[in-house]
mmCIF file of N, CA and C in Angstrom:
data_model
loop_
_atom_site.group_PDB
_atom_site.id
_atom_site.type_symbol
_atom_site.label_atom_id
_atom_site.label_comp_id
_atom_site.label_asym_id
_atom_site.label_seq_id
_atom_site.Cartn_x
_atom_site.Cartn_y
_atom_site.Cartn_z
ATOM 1 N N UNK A 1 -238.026 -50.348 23.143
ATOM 2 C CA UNK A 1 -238.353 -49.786 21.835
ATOM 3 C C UNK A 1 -237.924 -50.722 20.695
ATOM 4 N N UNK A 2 -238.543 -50.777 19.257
ATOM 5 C CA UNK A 2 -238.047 -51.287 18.394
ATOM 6 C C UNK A 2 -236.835 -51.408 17.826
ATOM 7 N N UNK A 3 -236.436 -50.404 17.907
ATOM 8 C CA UNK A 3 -235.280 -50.204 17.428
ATOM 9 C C UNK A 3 -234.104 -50.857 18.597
ATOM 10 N N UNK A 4 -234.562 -50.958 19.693
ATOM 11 C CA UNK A 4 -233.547 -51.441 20.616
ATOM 12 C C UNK A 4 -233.667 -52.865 19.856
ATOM 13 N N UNK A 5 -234.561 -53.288 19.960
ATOM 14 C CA UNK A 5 -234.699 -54.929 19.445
ATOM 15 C C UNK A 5 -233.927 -55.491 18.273
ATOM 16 N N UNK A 6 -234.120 -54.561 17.402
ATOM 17 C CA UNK A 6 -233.383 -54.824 16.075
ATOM 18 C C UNK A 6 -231.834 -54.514 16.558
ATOM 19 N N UNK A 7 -231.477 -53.427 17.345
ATOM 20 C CA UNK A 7 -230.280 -53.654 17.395
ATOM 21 C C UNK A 7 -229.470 -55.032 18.175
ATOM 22 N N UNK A 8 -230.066 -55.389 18.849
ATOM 23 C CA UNK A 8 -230.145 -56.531 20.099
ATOM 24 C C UNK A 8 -229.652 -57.697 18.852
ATOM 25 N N UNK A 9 -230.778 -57.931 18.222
ATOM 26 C CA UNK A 9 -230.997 -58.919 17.042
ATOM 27 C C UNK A 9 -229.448 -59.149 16.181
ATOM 28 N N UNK A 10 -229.721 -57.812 15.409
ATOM 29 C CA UNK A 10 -228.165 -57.144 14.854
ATOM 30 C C UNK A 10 -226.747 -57.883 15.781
ATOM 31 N N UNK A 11 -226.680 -57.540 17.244
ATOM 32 C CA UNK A 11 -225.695 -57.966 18.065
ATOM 33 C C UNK A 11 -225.609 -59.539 17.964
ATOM 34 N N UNK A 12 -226.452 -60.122 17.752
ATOM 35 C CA UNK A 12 -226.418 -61.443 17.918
ATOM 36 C C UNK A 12 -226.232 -62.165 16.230
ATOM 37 N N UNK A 13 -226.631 -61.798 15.612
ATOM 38 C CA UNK A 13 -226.565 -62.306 14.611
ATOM 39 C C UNK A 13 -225.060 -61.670 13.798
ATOM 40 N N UNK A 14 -224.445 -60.901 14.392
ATOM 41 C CA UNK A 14 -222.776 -60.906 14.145
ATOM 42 C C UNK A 14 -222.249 -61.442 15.266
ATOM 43 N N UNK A 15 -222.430 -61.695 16.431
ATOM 44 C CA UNK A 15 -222.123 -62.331 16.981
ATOM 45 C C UNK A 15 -221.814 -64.026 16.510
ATOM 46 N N UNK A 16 -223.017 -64.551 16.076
ATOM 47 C CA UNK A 16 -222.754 -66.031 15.292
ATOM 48 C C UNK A 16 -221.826 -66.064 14.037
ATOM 49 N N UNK A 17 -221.913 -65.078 13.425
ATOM 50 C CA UNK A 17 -220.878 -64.988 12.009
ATOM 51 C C UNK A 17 -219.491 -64.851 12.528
ATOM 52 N N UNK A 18 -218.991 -64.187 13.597
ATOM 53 C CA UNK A 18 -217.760 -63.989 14.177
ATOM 54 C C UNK A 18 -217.698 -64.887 14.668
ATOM 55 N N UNK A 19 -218.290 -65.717 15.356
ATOM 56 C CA UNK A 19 -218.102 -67.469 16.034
ATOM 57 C C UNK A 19 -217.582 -68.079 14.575
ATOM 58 N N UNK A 20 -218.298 -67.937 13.652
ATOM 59 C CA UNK A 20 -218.052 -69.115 12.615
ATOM 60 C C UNK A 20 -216.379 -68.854 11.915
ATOM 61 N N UNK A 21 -216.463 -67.345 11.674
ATOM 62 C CA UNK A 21 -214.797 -66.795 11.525
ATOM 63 C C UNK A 21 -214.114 -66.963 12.152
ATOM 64 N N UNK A 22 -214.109 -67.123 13.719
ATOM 65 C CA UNK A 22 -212.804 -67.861 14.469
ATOM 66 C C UNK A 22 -212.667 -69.402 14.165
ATOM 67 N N UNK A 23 -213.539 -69.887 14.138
ATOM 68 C CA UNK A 23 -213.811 -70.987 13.931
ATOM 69 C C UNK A 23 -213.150 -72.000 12.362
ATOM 70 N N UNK A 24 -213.036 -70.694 11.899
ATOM 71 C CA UNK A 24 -212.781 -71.320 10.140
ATOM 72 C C UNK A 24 -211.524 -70.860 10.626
ATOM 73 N N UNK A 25 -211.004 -70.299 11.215
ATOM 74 C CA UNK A 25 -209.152 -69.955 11.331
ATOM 75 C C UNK A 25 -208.584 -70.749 12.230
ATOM 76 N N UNK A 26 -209.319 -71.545 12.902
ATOM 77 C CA UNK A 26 -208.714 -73.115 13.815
ATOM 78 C C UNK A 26 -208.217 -74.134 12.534
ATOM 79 N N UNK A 27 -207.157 -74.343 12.975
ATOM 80 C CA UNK A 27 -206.463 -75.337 12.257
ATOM 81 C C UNK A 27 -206.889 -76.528 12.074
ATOM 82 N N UNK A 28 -207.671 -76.980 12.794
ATOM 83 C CA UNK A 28 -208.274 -78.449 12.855
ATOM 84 C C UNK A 28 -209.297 -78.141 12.083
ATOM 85 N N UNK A 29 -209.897 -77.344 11.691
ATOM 86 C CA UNK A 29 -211.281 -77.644 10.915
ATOM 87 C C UNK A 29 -210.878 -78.046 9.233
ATOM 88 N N UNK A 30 -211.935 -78.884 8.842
ATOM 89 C CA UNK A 30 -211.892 -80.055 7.740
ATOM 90 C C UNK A 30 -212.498 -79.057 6.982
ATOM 91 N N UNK A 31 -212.409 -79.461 5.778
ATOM 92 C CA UNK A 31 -213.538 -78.987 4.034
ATOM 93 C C UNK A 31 -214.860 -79.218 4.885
ATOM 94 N N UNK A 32 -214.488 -80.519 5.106
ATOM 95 C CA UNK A 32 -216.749 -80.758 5.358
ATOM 96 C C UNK A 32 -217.111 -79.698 6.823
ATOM 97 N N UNK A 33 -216.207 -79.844 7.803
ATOM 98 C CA UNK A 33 -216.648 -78.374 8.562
ATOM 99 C C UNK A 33 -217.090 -77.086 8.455
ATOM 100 N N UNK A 34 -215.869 -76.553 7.423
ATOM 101 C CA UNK A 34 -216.278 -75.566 6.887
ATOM 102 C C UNK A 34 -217.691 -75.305 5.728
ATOM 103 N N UNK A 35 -217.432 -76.489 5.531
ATOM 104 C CA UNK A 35 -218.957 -76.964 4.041
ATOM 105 C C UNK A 35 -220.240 -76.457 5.212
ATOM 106 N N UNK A 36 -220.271 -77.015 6.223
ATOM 107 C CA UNK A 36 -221.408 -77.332 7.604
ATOM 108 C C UNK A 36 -221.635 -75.819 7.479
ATOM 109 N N UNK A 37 -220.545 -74.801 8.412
ATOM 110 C CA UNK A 37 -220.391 -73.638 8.593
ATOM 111 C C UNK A 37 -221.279 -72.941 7.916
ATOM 112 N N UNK A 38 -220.855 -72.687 6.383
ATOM 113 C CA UNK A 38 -221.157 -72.135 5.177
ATOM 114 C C UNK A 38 -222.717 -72.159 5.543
ATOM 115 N N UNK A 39 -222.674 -73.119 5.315
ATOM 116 C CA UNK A 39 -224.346 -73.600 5.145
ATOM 117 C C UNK A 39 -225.062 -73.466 5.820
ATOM 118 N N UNK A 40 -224.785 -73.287 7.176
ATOM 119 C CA UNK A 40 -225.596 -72.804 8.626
ATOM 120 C C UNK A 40 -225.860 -71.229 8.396
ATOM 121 N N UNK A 41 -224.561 -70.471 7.835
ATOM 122 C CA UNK A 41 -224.780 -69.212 7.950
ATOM 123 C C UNK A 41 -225.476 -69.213 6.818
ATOM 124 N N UNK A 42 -225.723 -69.726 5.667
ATOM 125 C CA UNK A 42 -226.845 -69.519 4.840
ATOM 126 C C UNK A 42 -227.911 -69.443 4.857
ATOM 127 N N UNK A 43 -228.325 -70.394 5.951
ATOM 128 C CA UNK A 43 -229.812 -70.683 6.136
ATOM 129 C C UNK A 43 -230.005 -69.645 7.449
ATOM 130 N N UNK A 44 -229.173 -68.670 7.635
ATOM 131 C CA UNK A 44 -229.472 -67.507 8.742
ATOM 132 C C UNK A 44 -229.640 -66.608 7.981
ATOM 133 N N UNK A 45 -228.782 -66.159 6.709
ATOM 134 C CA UNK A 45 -228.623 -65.432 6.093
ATOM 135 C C UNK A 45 -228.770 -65.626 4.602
ATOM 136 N N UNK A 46 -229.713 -65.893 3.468
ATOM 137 C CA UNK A 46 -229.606 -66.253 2.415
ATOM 138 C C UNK A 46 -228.835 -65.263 1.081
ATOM 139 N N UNK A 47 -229.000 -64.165 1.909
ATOM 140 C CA UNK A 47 -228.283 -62.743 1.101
ATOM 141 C C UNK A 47 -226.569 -63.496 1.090
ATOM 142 N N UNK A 48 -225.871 -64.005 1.659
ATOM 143 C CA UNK A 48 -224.383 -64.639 1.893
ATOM 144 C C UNK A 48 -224.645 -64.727 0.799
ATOM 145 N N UNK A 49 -225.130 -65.544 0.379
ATOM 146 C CA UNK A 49 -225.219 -67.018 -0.864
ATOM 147 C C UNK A 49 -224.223 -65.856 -2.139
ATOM 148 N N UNK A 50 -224.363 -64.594 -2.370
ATOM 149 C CA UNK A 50 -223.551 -64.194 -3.568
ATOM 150 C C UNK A 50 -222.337 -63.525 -3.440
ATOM 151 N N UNK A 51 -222.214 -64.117 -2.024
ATOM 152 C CA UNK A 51 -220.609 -63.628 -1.300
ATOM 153 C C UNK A 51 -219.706 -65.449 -1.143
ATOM 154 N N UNK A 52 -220.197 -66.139 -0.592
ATOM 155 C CA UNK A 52 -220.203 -67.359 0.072
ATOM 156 C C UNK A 52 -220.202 -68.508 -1.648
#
């Protein structure tokens, strides 16, 4: 059903935003990493852009 899909979708696409949040709390990551990050989840999500 549709709605399964969208939720499926939904699962995955917080799934990548929670990758990028562990990811920004590793100590090793640089400005320009996080710059990368940002910007990946932007171009997934352009609604970020007035949070981000």
């Amino acid at each position: 059903p549709p709605a399964n899909r969208r939720l499926c979708k939904f699962l995955d696409d917080l799934s990548k935003i929670e990758s990028v949040s562990k990811e920004l709390q590793s100590s090793s990551v640089s400005l320009l990493d996080a710059r990368v990050y940002f910007d990946g989840l932007l171009e997934l999500h352009p609604s970020f852009s007035t949070h981000l």
